Amino acid sequence: MAAPAPEHVRNIVLVGQDGAGKTSLAEAMLFVSGKTPRMGTTHDGKSYLDYDPEEIKRKFTISTSIAPIPYKDYKINVLDTSGHPDFIGDTLATMQAAEMALFVVDAVDGPQVMTTKLWREAEDMRLSRAVYINHIDRENANFDAAMALLHARFGGRLGAVTIPIGQAEEFQGVIDIIRMEARYFEDGGERVEAVDTLPAKYQEEARIARDKLCDLVAEADDELMMKYLEGEEQLTQEELEGLLDKAIAQELIIPVFVGSTIIMQGVQGLMEDICTYFPHPKSHGRFRMADDVTVRIDETKPPCAFAFKTVSDPFVGRLTFLKVISGYLEPGLELVCGRTGKKERLGKIQVMMGKEAVDVKSAKAGDIVVVPKLSDVRAGDTLSCEGTIAIEPLPLPEPLYPVAIEAVSKKEEDKLGTFLARAAEADPTLRIRRDEDTHQTIIHAMGEAQVEMLLNRLKEQSGVEAKLVPVRIPYRETITKSAEAQGRHKKQTGGAGQFGDCWLRLAPIPGEGYEFVDEIKGGAIPNGLIPAVDKGVREAMEEGFLAGYPMVDIRCTVFDGSYHSVDSNEMAFRAAARIGLRKACADADPVVLEPIEEITVTIPESYAGAVMGDISASRGRVTGMETDERGDTVVIAQAPLAELTDYSTRLRSITRGTGDFTMKPVGYEQVPYDVQAKLVERYEEGRAK
């Protein structure tokens, strides 16, 4: 396929709940266009788009696939995304590359939780939207009920452009409201009749839908709207068709289609309307730069492209998915990455269809292509001639599901680290860090499914077997009252011995860390050995006193001591200081401190009581509650980190996936004595082994 002009490109991202039929819609469009010889299906593992072994096993989309569909004189880039909450980051990143979000909704279940979340994201992006009500031939399918739910949840801008002729087992075809035609599907073919040949019931339904459609579309033209409001006749066919694309682009109307992807009914009409009425990149494609300037699609300007996704393929290496913003891309072209300032040479330009890649000679502004083997380009990067353009990537949700990982074999720790680093580069919602306090490698993910998939791919691609272990909480220890003690170290080994003697006074200094004070007078300890006392105290504090956790918020004063002119040295005074600190701690009422997090939970009002109850049961306390601009309840609370490591899973269960939260550290507090006793007991058991 030759590089199409921007006006002949349609970038459509399929979004919605898992199971609604996004992938089957894309597969049906591929088959109807003649791009594939058969209808690919997910349930039997023979999908062209869900080809990854994990997707075949789980029977749902994990990672975005592209279906470039030639239809008449147009190229429809269908971006099939995941509807699973653990992979929402990939879906949101992909939505940046489209001009239209087509929400696929099940005719039985209606819009579900993920549909609502992604709808709000599309609203925030100012992305045009449409809806395809799928599975209208299923038992208990109800078009009117699905439309009522859509209106209740997303407002009155939704207007049916097709309605079903019958539903469930009586489904026969659809009525095209734009053209006022009835389309029957018979033996894989299509029979078109005028609406006025239908029974009166369907004629009346079509007339009502047509009136609603005209009401919404008329708002796209001020002069026409005034005439319309003054009671003049309904929009003419020419006026309706002439304004529909403008009304969709301006979000004055959200068109609703209906059909069944499995039996490919209502698909061809959808493709016709995508090409005729959906916004093309030049009319609607816009990107916001870091300095808040808007960049529009323009093939006349110098080459520029936005990387919205990267994939590390074990066979072909790194693949970078690019939305061409301006100019032309050609093999051999050198562009500069705005983030790194490095030149990146485009060796090949390819069009992906599922896992199959086809080389193309060029790509114009507005199109979506894949470039292999770019050395250091990440999702969210901008490539341009001078490297001065920086498009602002969409803020992605914070991964708040922490797990600790370690290789089963210590020899494979390096391989594990390399794989995790590569995985984090490809997936912006995956964070990997090494916790120096607990000496663990921590993965911050969106949820359990994302972590499971990561472990499976680790074994398949790297041959490394890893295991998840409990996340260690970075507790601290401190003292609650002042105390003093002598630290005396004396050792005779036959030659030169060791002698150190110091008196230490400890005092709590909450929130101030550590302070060392020298009050030695009269040379009781030589100045050259005072730093050794400080060092010994620090070493002992790092080891902890009660449960093996580092000690903080202590002022240590060395105020007396003695030394031996021959046997005293740095090592001896470090040992004496460690002894002195431990003896003083025994009389200073030591306690364990735990990290406290502030959590901000956004939920529908109906779940507020359950969420606050769970916070209280987690040793947390609610500090505030408010209502946001969308009417959701926002609960602000503080709770121990130890009680929040599985909070994303708990909140998803409590709110049926409707809740979101953020968290940030706010400090340390003393643990309850029963918790402290358990930590001390666990520490003692570990030392005894």
XYZ file of C-alpha atoms in Angstrom:
689
model
C 0.000 0.000 0.000
C 1.368 3.432 -0.980
C 1.714 5.980 1.788
C -1.763 7.515 2.082
C -2.444 11.231 2.444
C -3.517 12.294 5.959
C -7.073 12.932 4.732
C -7.327 9.271 3.755
C -6.097 7.867 7.082
C -8.360 6.953 9.992
C -6.718 6.072 13.299
C -9.286 4.256 15.437
C -8.501 2.906 18.898
C -10.819 0.149 20.137
C -11.425 0.454 23.868
C -13.745 -1.021 26.466
C -14.229 -3.893 28.866
C -12.610 -7.272 28.310
C -15.061 -9.629 26.646
C -17.044 -6.926 24.847
C -15.548 -7.982 21.511
C -12.912 -5.397 20.614
C -10.571 -7.943 19.043
C -13.397 -9.732 17.231
C -14.506 -6.373 15.782
C -11.001 -5.748 14.454
C -10.817 -9.301 13.102
C -14.202 -8.873 11.401
C -13.083 -5.607 9.792
C -9.934 -7.321 8.518
C -11.968 -10.125 6.981
C -14.640 -7.871 5.466
C -11.918 -5.754 3.836
C -10.319 -8.850 2.320
C -7.126 -8.326 4.308
C -7.365 -11.795 5.896
C -8.669 -15.045 4.342
C -10.687 -16.041 7.409
C -12.294 -14.538 10.466
C -9.732 -14.706 13.289
C -11.077 -15.655 16.700
C -9.646 -15.337 20.194
C -11.429 -18.231 21.881
C -9.713 -20.896 19.747
C -6.285 -19.224 19.737
C -6.458 -18.404 16.017
C -6.629 -14.617 16.255
C -4.405 -12.576 13.943
C -4.130 -9.846 16.563
C -3.990 -11.727 19.893
C -0.973 -13.797 18.890
C 1.201 -13.591 21.998
C 1.378 -16.919 23.927
C 0.096 -15.168 27.055
C -2.862 -13.741 25.131
C -3.672 -17.135 23.624
C -3.516 -18.738 27.064
C -5.571 -16.070 28.839
C -7.955 -15.411 25.920
C -7.825 -11.641 26.214
C -5.752 -8.815 24.762
C -2.706 -7.806 26.790
C -0.760 -5.538 24.477
C -1.935 -3.243 21.686
C -1.996 -4.756 18.208
C -2.397 -2.836 14.973
C -4.657 -3.826 12.103
C -3.974 -1.600 9.055
C -7.096 -2.092 6.946
C -7.297 -0.930 3.320
C -10.873 -0.001 2.541
C -11.707 1.609 -0.776
C -9.374 4.644 -0.978
C -8.736 4.755 2.752
C -6.419 3.223 5.283
C -8.023 2.463 8.632
C -5.441 1.884 11.371
C -7.359 -0.101 13.971
C -5.557 -0.141 17.325
C -6.853 -3.063 19.393
C -6.165 -2.463 23.084
C -6.511 -4.319 26.363
C -9.569 -3.903 28.558
C -7.894 -5.428 31.608
C -7.146 -2.950 34.433
C -3.583 -4.275 34.864
C -2.730 -3.199 31.307
C -4.510 0.151 31.246
C -1.195 1.983 30.845
C -0.650 0.445 27.409
C -4.217 1.330 26.434
C -3.886 4.958 27.535
C -0.568 5.371 25.722
C -2.148 3.995 22.539
C -5.122 6.342 22.801
C -2.713 9.246 22.255
C -2.047 7.993 18.725
C -5.697 7.958 17.585
C -8.190 10.612 16.529
C -11.203 8.488 17.457
C -11.924 6.127 20.338
C -14.472 3.468 19.384
C -15.943 1.995 22.576
C -17.136 -1.583 22.199
C -20.003 -2.366 24.588
C -21.736 -5.691 25.140
C -25.482 -5.611 24.340
C -26.233 -7.783 27.391
C -23.935 -6.318 30.035
C -23.853 -2.692 28.890
C -20.961 -0.344 29.754
C -18.778 -1.773 32.528
C -16.147 -0.340 34.887
C -13.244 -0.162 32.444
C -15.497 1.419 29.827
C -16.312 4.213 32.262
C -12.673 4.743 33.259
C -11.472 4.891 29.674
C -14.369 7.137 28.673
C -13.251 9.685 31.240
C -9.700 9.464 29.965
C -10.916 10.036 26.397
C -12.877 13.068 27.590
C -9.769 14.500 29.243
C -7.805 13.959 26.003
C -10.591 15.638 23.988
C -10.669 12.511 21.868
C -13.693 12.016 19.615
C -15.769 9.016 20.639
C -18.158 6.503 19.098
C -19.820 3.356 20.456
C -20.379 -0.060 18.891
C -22.993 -2.123 20.754
C -21.861 -5.670 20.084
C -23.403 -9.127 20.472
C -26.925 -7.918 19.672
C -27.685 -11.502 18.612
C -26.893 -12.910 22.084
C -29.562 -14.242 24.397
C -30.941 -11.430 26.607
C -29.401 -8.735 24.376
C -31.311 -5.466 24.771
C -30.466 -2.449 22.627
C -32.783 -0.034 24.444
C -31.429 -1.045 27.852
C -27.843 -0.659 26.660
C -28.634 2.802 25.217
C -30.337 3.836 28.466
C -27.254 2.842 30.459
C -24.992 4.712 28.032
C -27.120 7.852 28.335
C -27.246 7.596 32.136
C -23.503 7.189 32.410
C -22.169 9.358 29.585
C -24.819 11.987 28.911
C -27.219 12.957 26.167
C -24.756 13.423 23.307
C -25.040 9.796 22.235
C -27.119 9.305 19.115
C -27.881 6.045 17.321
C -26.747 5.961 13.698
C -27.818 2.332 13.376
C -30.532 0.466 15.265
C -31.257 -3.284 15.206
C -34.031 -5.038 13.330
C -34.921 -7.492 16.075
C -32.496 -8.597 18.756
C -31.235 -11.737 20.470
C -32.355 -14.759 18.411
C -34.666 -12.506 16.327
C -31.888 -10.222 15.085
C -32.135 -9.857 11.298
C -30.215 -6.723 10.379
C -29.774 -3.022 11.106
C -31.405 0.229 10.082
C -28.999 2.887 8.834
C -30.425 6.084 10.358
C -28.189 8.383 8.302
C -29.383 7.005 4.960
C -32.728 5.664 6.246
C -32.059 2.225 4.811
C -32.714 -1.235 6.210
C -29.869 -3.711 5.776
C -30.709 -7.389 6.076
C -27.961 -9.983 6.346
C -28.662 -13.208 4.519
C -26.219 -16.047 3.828
C -23.208 -13.803 4.175
C -24.662 -11.201 1.811
C -26.566 -7.984 2.335
C -29.993 -6.899 1.121
C -30.851 -3.198 1.300
C -34.419 -1.872 1.484
C -35.990 1.502 2.173
C -37.051 2.049 5.775
C -40.667 2.663 4.746
C -40.939 -0.985 3.701
C -40.443 -2.080 7.306
C -43.235 -2.758 9.825
C -44.563 0.422 11.472
C -42.745 -0.369 14.719
C -39.339 -0.038 13.069
C -40.373 2.949 10.975
C -41.339 4.818 14.127
C -38.127 3.817 15.929
C -36.099 4.984 12.950
C -37.956 8.313 12.788
C -37.327 8.986 16.507
C -33.640 8.113 16.143
C -33.398 10.328 13.044
C -34.925 13.288 14.900
C -32.427 12.865 17.756
C -29.566 12.636 15.266
C -30.638 15.829 13.489
C -31.049 17.666 16.809
C -27.442 16.933 17.738
C -25.895 17.483 14.305
C -27.648 20.827 13.754
C -25.526 22.346 16.544
C -22.488 22.149 14.270
C -23.783 25.103 12.196
C -24.959 28.218 14.057
C -27.071 29.597 11.224
C -28.709 26.261 10.531
C -29.284 25.742 14.235
C -31.192 29.027 14.508
C -33.476 28.043 11.622
C -33.913 24.629 13.155
C -34.937 26.096 16.496
C -37.362 28.463 14.791
C -39.364 25.481 13.620
C -38.210 25.092 10.056
C -38.207 21.640 8.555
C -35.834 18.936 9.700
C -32.347 18.813 8.233
C -32.193 17.706 4.646
C -30.220 14.611 3.738
C -27.519 16.807 2.247
C -27.311 18.990 5.363
C -27.174 15.991 7.685
C -24.412 14.232 5.780
C -22.547 17.492 5.234
C -22.422 18.326 8.936
C -22.064 14.897 10.541
C -18.277 14.707 10.326
C -17.961 18.203 11.824
C -20.372 17.353 14.645
C -18.442 14.170 15.473
C -15.081 15.984 15.449
C -16.467 18.691 17.737
C -17.910 16.031 20.082
C -21.436 17.404 19.554
C -22.561 13.881 18.811
C -21.245 10.492 19.832
C -22.473 8.083 17.165
C -23.726 4.675 18.317
C -23.607 1.626 16.038
C -25.020 -1.833 16.634
C -24.257 -5.292 15.286
C -22.573 -8.592 15.969
C -18.907 -9.103 15.225
C -18.907 -12.900 15.406
C -21.399 -13.167 12.535
C -19.986 -9.962 10.970
C -23.279 -8.088 10.902
C -23.187 -4.305 11.036
C -19.427 -4.264 10.380
C -19.315 -3.130 6.750
C -21.648 -0.204 7.441
C -19.431 0.804 10.350
C -16.389 0.798 8.067
C -18.247 2.945 5.522
C -19.064 5.519 8.185
C -15.545 5.450 9.622
C -14.196 6.483 6.232
C -16.980 8.983 5.525
C -17.589 10.713 8.845
C -14.864 9.938 11.373
C -12.157 12.614 11.829
C -8.922 12.290 9.903
C -5.533 13.272 11.395
C -5.328 16.727 9.818
C -8.785 17.746 10.969
C -8.477 16.535 14.525
C -4.987 15.247 15.288
C -3.332 17.474 17.846
C -0.513 17.023 20.304
C 0.457 19.224 23.210
C 4.120 20.135 23.586
C 5.955 20.459 26.888
C 5.656 24.268 26.682
C 1.846 24.001 26.252
C 1.928 24.759 22.510
C -0.347 22.607 20.328
C 1.178 20.780 17.363
C -1.093 19.633 14.534
C -0.624 16.988 11.883
C 0.999 18.586 8.811
C 2.783 16.762 5.993
C 4.350 20.009 4.694
C 6.571 20.545 7.750
C 9.907 18.833 8.581
C 9.729 15.206 9.750
C 8.611 14.596 13.320
C 7.201 11.498 15.030
C 5.924 10.564 18.469
C 6.785 7.183 20.033
C 3.700 5.931 21.861
C 4.799 2.348 22.469
C 7.876 0.127 22.446
C 8.114 -3.651 22.419
C 11.116 -5.892 23.075
C 10.689 -8.841 20.751
C 12.966 -11.827 21.526
C 13.457 -12.502 17.798
C 13.627 -9.093 16.090
C 14.698 -6.914 19.003
C 13.140 -3.603 19.949
C 10.171 -2.277 17.975
C 9.083 1.346 18.297
C 5.522 2.328 17.375
C 5.461 5.823 15.887
C 2.683 8.270 15.081
C 3.986 10.496 12.283
C 3.262 14.091 13.288
C 4.684 15.996 10.337
C 6.550 15.504 7.095
C 7.561 12.148 5.659
C 9.518 9.291 7.174
C 11.798 7.276 4.892
C 14.384 4.531 5.524
C 17.798 6.049 6.195
C 16.384 9.262 7.667
C 18.191 10.534 10.776
C 16.137 12.126 13.515
C 17.105 13.362 16.963
C 15.435 12.091 20.147
C 14.319 15.083 22.208
C 14.952 13.305 25.518
C 18.500 12.067 24.870
C 19.716 14.464 22.175
C 21.054 11.443 20.273
C 20.622 10.824 16.559
C 18.499 7.830 15.619
C 18.665 6.388 12.106
C 15.511 4.813 10.694
C 16.817 1.615 9.136
C 13.416 0.298 8.113
C 9.863 1.579 8.207
C 7.257 -1.101 8.627
C 3.525 -1.553 8.857
C 2.444 -4.133 11.429
C -0.553 -6.429 11.081
C -0.609 -8.353 14.323
C 2.826 -9.961 14.487
C 3.521 -9.668 10.758
C 5.655 -6.732 9.597
C 5.772 -5.408 6.025
C 8.425 -2.942 4.875
C 7.130 0.285 3.316
C 8.997 2.947 1.355
C 7.664 5.918 3.307
C 5.058 7.138 5.769
C 3.266 10.473 5.734
C 2.038 12.661 8.553
C -0.960 11.154 10.315
C -0.008 7.527 9.733
C 1.149 4.929 12.263
C 4.212 2.796 11.565
C 6.756 0.645 13.370
C 10.522 1.133 13.274
C 12.814 -1.689 14.491
C 16.095 -1.377 16.350
C 16.062 2.251 17.467
C 18.781 2.199 20.102
C 17.426 4.438 22.853
C 13.857 5.534 22.164
C 11.188 5.025 24.793
C 7.435 5.447 24.869
C 6.714 9.158 25.184
C 9.798 10.303 23.236
C 9.639 12.689 20.285
C 11.869 12.340 17.217
C 12.481 15.407 15.054
C 15.125 16.923 12.772
C 16.749 19.110 15.418
C 15.527 17.335 18.547
C 13.900 20.552 19.768
C 10.301 19.314 19.663
C 9.059 17.620 22.811
C 5.454 16.431 22.771
C 4.033 16.065 26.250
C 3.203 12.385 26.856
C 0.023 11.523 28.659
C 0.496 11.063 32.423
C 0.036 7.369 33.094
C -1.368 5.830 36.288
C 1.089 5.101 39.055
C 1.844 1.390 39.544
C 0.878 0.765 43.163
C 1.093 -3.013 43.420
C 4.539 -3.825 44.912
C 6.127 -7.265 44.876
C 9.671 -8.376 45.654
C 11.393 -10.679 43.184
C 14.532 -12.752 43.270
C 16.071 -15.352 40.996
C 15.747 -18.947 42.201
C 19.440 -19.348 41.383
C 21.720 -16.591 42.675
C 23.862 -17.069 39.561
C 21.039 -15.671 37.446
C 20.544 -12.398 39.340
C 22.324 -10.435 36.585
C 20.112 -11.965 33.885
C 17.077 -11.135 35.974
C 18.197 -7.524 36.337
C 18.797 -7.156 32.590
C 15.363 -8.570 31.719
C 13.546 -6.382 34.246
C 15.298 -3.243 33.013
C 14.275 -4.057 29.443
C 10.700 -4.778 30.514
C 10.440 -1.475 32.387
C 11.654 0.442 29.314
C 8.924 -1.162 27.199
C 6.142 -0.723 29.780
C 5.890 2.719 31.412
C 3.574 1.344 34.121
C 6.242 -1.055 35.328
C 8.797 0.338 37.781
C 11.839 -1.569 39.001
C 13.955 -0.379 41.904
C 16.533 -1.758 44.265
C 15.631 -0.989 47.875
C 18.934 -0.366 49.613
C 17.295 -0.516 53.044
C 15.803 -3.981 52.609
C 18.216 -5.231 49.883
C 15.316 -6.347 47.708
C 14.460 -5.852 44.048
C 10.962 -4.388 44.044
C 8.573 -4.440 41.092
C 5.841 -1.820 41.161
C 3.088 -3.012 38.808
C -0.606 -2.356 38.157
C -1.728 -5.742 39.470
C -1.293 -9.480 39.761
C -1.927 -10.319 36.099
C 0.821 -7.978 34.943
C 3.307 -9.585 37.353
C 2.290 -13.127 36.382
C 2.789 -12.321 32.709
C 6.190 -10.800 33.486
C 7.334 -13.955 35.295
C 6.159 -16.175 32.434
C 7.951 -14.094 29.825
C 11.066 -14.003 31.977
C 11.226 -17.793 31.912
C 10.319 -18.113 28.211
C 12.614 -15.399 26.872
C 15.561 -15.510 29.270
C 15.375 -19.007 30.716
C 15.460 -17.482 34.196
C 13.193 -18.820 36.909
C 12.287 -16.268 39.549
C 10.090 -16.241 42.618
C 8.122 -13.622 44.454
C 8.888 -13.071 48.119
C 7.184 -10.869 50.720
C 8.069 -7.194 50.488
C 10.131 -6.208 53.505
C 8.965 -3.051 55.201
C 11.767 -0.532 55.947
C 11.119 -0.262 59.677
C 13.319 1.904 61.873
C 14.218 1.839 65.561
C 14.657 4.694 67.989
C 14.656 5.473 71.710
C 12.033 7.307 73.743
C 14.066 8.529 76.728
C 17.612 9.503 77.644
C 20.123 7.048 79.065
C 23.855 6.720 79.491
C 26.254 3.790 79.717
C 29.930 2.863 79.604
C 31.321 1.018 76.648
C 34.543 -0.757 77.557
C 36.503 -3.028 75.248
C 39.650 -4.762 76.503
C 41.421 -7.596 74.769
C 44.860 -9.062 75.391
C 46.266 -11.417 72.767
C 49.869 -11.899 73.904
C 51.315 -9.016 71.921
C 49.835 -5.558 71.669
C 46.319 -5.607 73.053
C 43.185 -3.577 72.430
C 41.724 -1.074 74.854
C 38.871 1.367 74.406
C 36.708 3.014 77.042
C 33.954 5.595 76.474
C 30.900 6.904 78.255
C 27.917 7.655 76.035
C 24.730 9.612 76.708
C 21.782 8.992 74.363
C 18.801 11.311 73.911
C 15.839 11.105 71.527
C 15.622 13.820 68.831
C 12.422 12.972 66.893
C 12.634 13.675 63.189
C 16.232 14.920 63.243
C 18.136 11.790 62.256
C 21.458 11.426 64.055
C 23.708 13.839 65.885
C 27.080 13.153 67.492
C 28.384 15.475 70.215
C 31.947 15.558 71.594
C 32.073 16.694 75.259
C 35.418 15.119 76.141
C 37.525 17.313 78.395
C 41.066 17.067 79.616
C 42.087 14.555 76.949
C 40.213 11.615 78.509
C 40.028 10.292 74.937
C 42.545 11.677 72.434
C 41.058 13.856 69.683
C 42.316 11.437 67.049
C 40.157 8.631 68.439
C 36.889 10.578 68.808
C 35.893 9.893 65.143
C 36.279 6.166 65.898
C 33.653 6.493 68.650
C 31.307 8.203 66.177
C 31.935 5.475 63.615
C 31.307 2.686 66.129
C 28.029 4.299 67.202
C 26.879 4.557 63.570
C 27.746 0.914 62.958
C 25.768 -0.196 66.001
C 22.799 1.983 65.001
C 22.804 0.423 61.530
C 22.574 -3.046 63.107
C 19.640 -2.030 65.317
C 18.920 -3.047 68.875
C 15.452 -4.608 69.062
C 14.666 -6.207 65.734
C 17.635 -5.581 63.473
C 16.363 -2.341 61.876
C 18.500 0.835 61.539
C 18.192 3.309 64.414
C 17.317 6.955 63.817
C 16.573 10.196 65.642
C 19.259 9.832 68.316
C 21.749 12.308 69.744
C 24.820 10.527 71.065
C 27.176 12.441 73.348
C 30.559 11.062 74.326
C 31.402 12.775 77.613
C 34.085 10.670 79.324
C 36.392 7.702 78.877
C 39.962 6.525 79.175
C 42.677 5.139 76.924
C 45.940 3.199 76.963
C 48.984 4.757 75.379
C 49.908 1.478 73.625
C 46.749 -0.628 73.295
C 44.239 2.049 72.336
C 43.501 2.412 68.625
C 40.628 3.118 66.263
C 39.396 -0.478 66.176
C 39.255 -0.686 69.969
C 37.234 2.523 70.343
C 34.827 1.504 67.566
C 34.180 -1.728 69.503
C 33.795 0.174 72.779
C 31.302 2.560 71.168
C 29.196 -0.323 69.858
C 29.120 -1.871 73.332
C 28.237 1.466 74.943
C 25.412 2.177 72.541
C 23.767 -1.212 73.079
C 24.037 -0.909 76.857
C 22.529 2.596 76.821
C 19.720 1.519 74.483
C 18.646 -1.131 76.972
C 17.756 1.679 79.424
C 16.350 4.138 76.838
C 13.003 2.413 76.115
C 13.727 1.506 72.489
C 10.803 1.184 70.061
C 10.221 0.223 66.437
C 8.967 2.834 63.981
C 6.997 2.059 60.836
C 6.567 4.087 57.621
C 3.211 5.829 57.267
C 1.600 6.593 53.918
C -1.073 9.090 53.011
C -3.598 7.522 50.663
C -6.119 9.416 48.574
C -8.910 7.113 47.431
C -11.430 8.145 44.758
C -14.588 6.031 44.687
C -18.293 6.186 43.901
C -20.192 7.420 46.958
C -21.845 4.034 47.482
C -18.489 2.463 48.384
C -17.329 5.165 50.829
C -18.438 3.283 53.951
C -16.785 0.029 52.921
C -13.534 1.782 52.019
C -13.362 3.693 55.308
C -14.110 0.497 57.214
C -11.257 -1.269 55.457
C -8.896 1.616 56.228
C -9.817 1.449 59.922
C -9.285 -2.306 59.935
C -5.825 -1.656 58.451
C -4.736 0.452 61.439
C -5.413 3.563 59.379
C -7.266 6.768 60.165
C -9.382 8.911 57.859
C -8.194 12.525 57.877
C -10.572 14.037 55.333
C -13.355 13.454 52.845
C -14.632 15.536 49.926
C -16.514 15.291 46.622
C -14.706 15.876 43.338
C -15.995 17.613 40.202
C -17.402 14.340 38.831
C -19.405 13.603 41.957
C -17.105 10.861 43.237
C -16.108 10.652 46.899
C -12.478 11.314 47.759
C -11.292 9.774 51.035
C -7.962 10.963 52.455
C -6.373 8.771 55.103
C -3.096 7.733 56.680
C -2.120 4.119 57.238
C 1.010 2.021 57.826
C 2.838 0.907 54.682
C 2.831 -2.639 56.079
C -0.966 -2.687 55.711
C -0.995 -1.270 52.174
C 1.237 -3.565 50.122
C -1.864 -5.332 48.744
C -4.163 -2.303 48.788
C -4.633 -2.128 45.015
C -6.021 -5.670 45.031
C -8.217 -4.993 48.076
C -9.613 -1.761 46.688
C -10.390 -3.396 43.348
C -12.302 -6.118 45.208
C -14.162 -3.743 47.541
C -15.247 -1.337 44.786
C -15.599 -3.874 41.938
C -12.855 -2.101 40.076
C -14.321 1.402 40.293
C -11.870 2.788 42.857
C -8.551 4.540 42.267
C -5.948 5.681 44.745
C -2.613 7.394 45.119
C -0.216 7.201 48.027
C 2.805 9.084 49.289
C 5.062 8.711 52.351
C 4.423 11.139 55.204
C 6.817 9.908 57.904
C 7.297 7.300 60.608
C 5.272 6.436 63.690
C 5.756 4.012 66.567
C 4.277 0.586 65.918
C 1.788 -0.852 68.430
C 3.446 -3.005 71.075
C 1.859 -6.223 69.806
C 3.274 -5.578 66.326
C 6.651 -4.740 67.851
C 6.657 -7.988 69.828
C 6.087 -9.977 66.628
C 8.903 -8.172 64.826
C 11.307 -8.800 67.703
C 10.282 -12.448 67.885
C 10.818 -12.895 64.128
C 14.237 -11.266 64.408
C 15.304 -13.492 67.285
C 14.153 -16.594 65.413
C 16.186 -15.527 62.400
C 19.313 -15.017 64.495
C 18.901 -18.429 66.083
C 18.980 -20.233 62.736
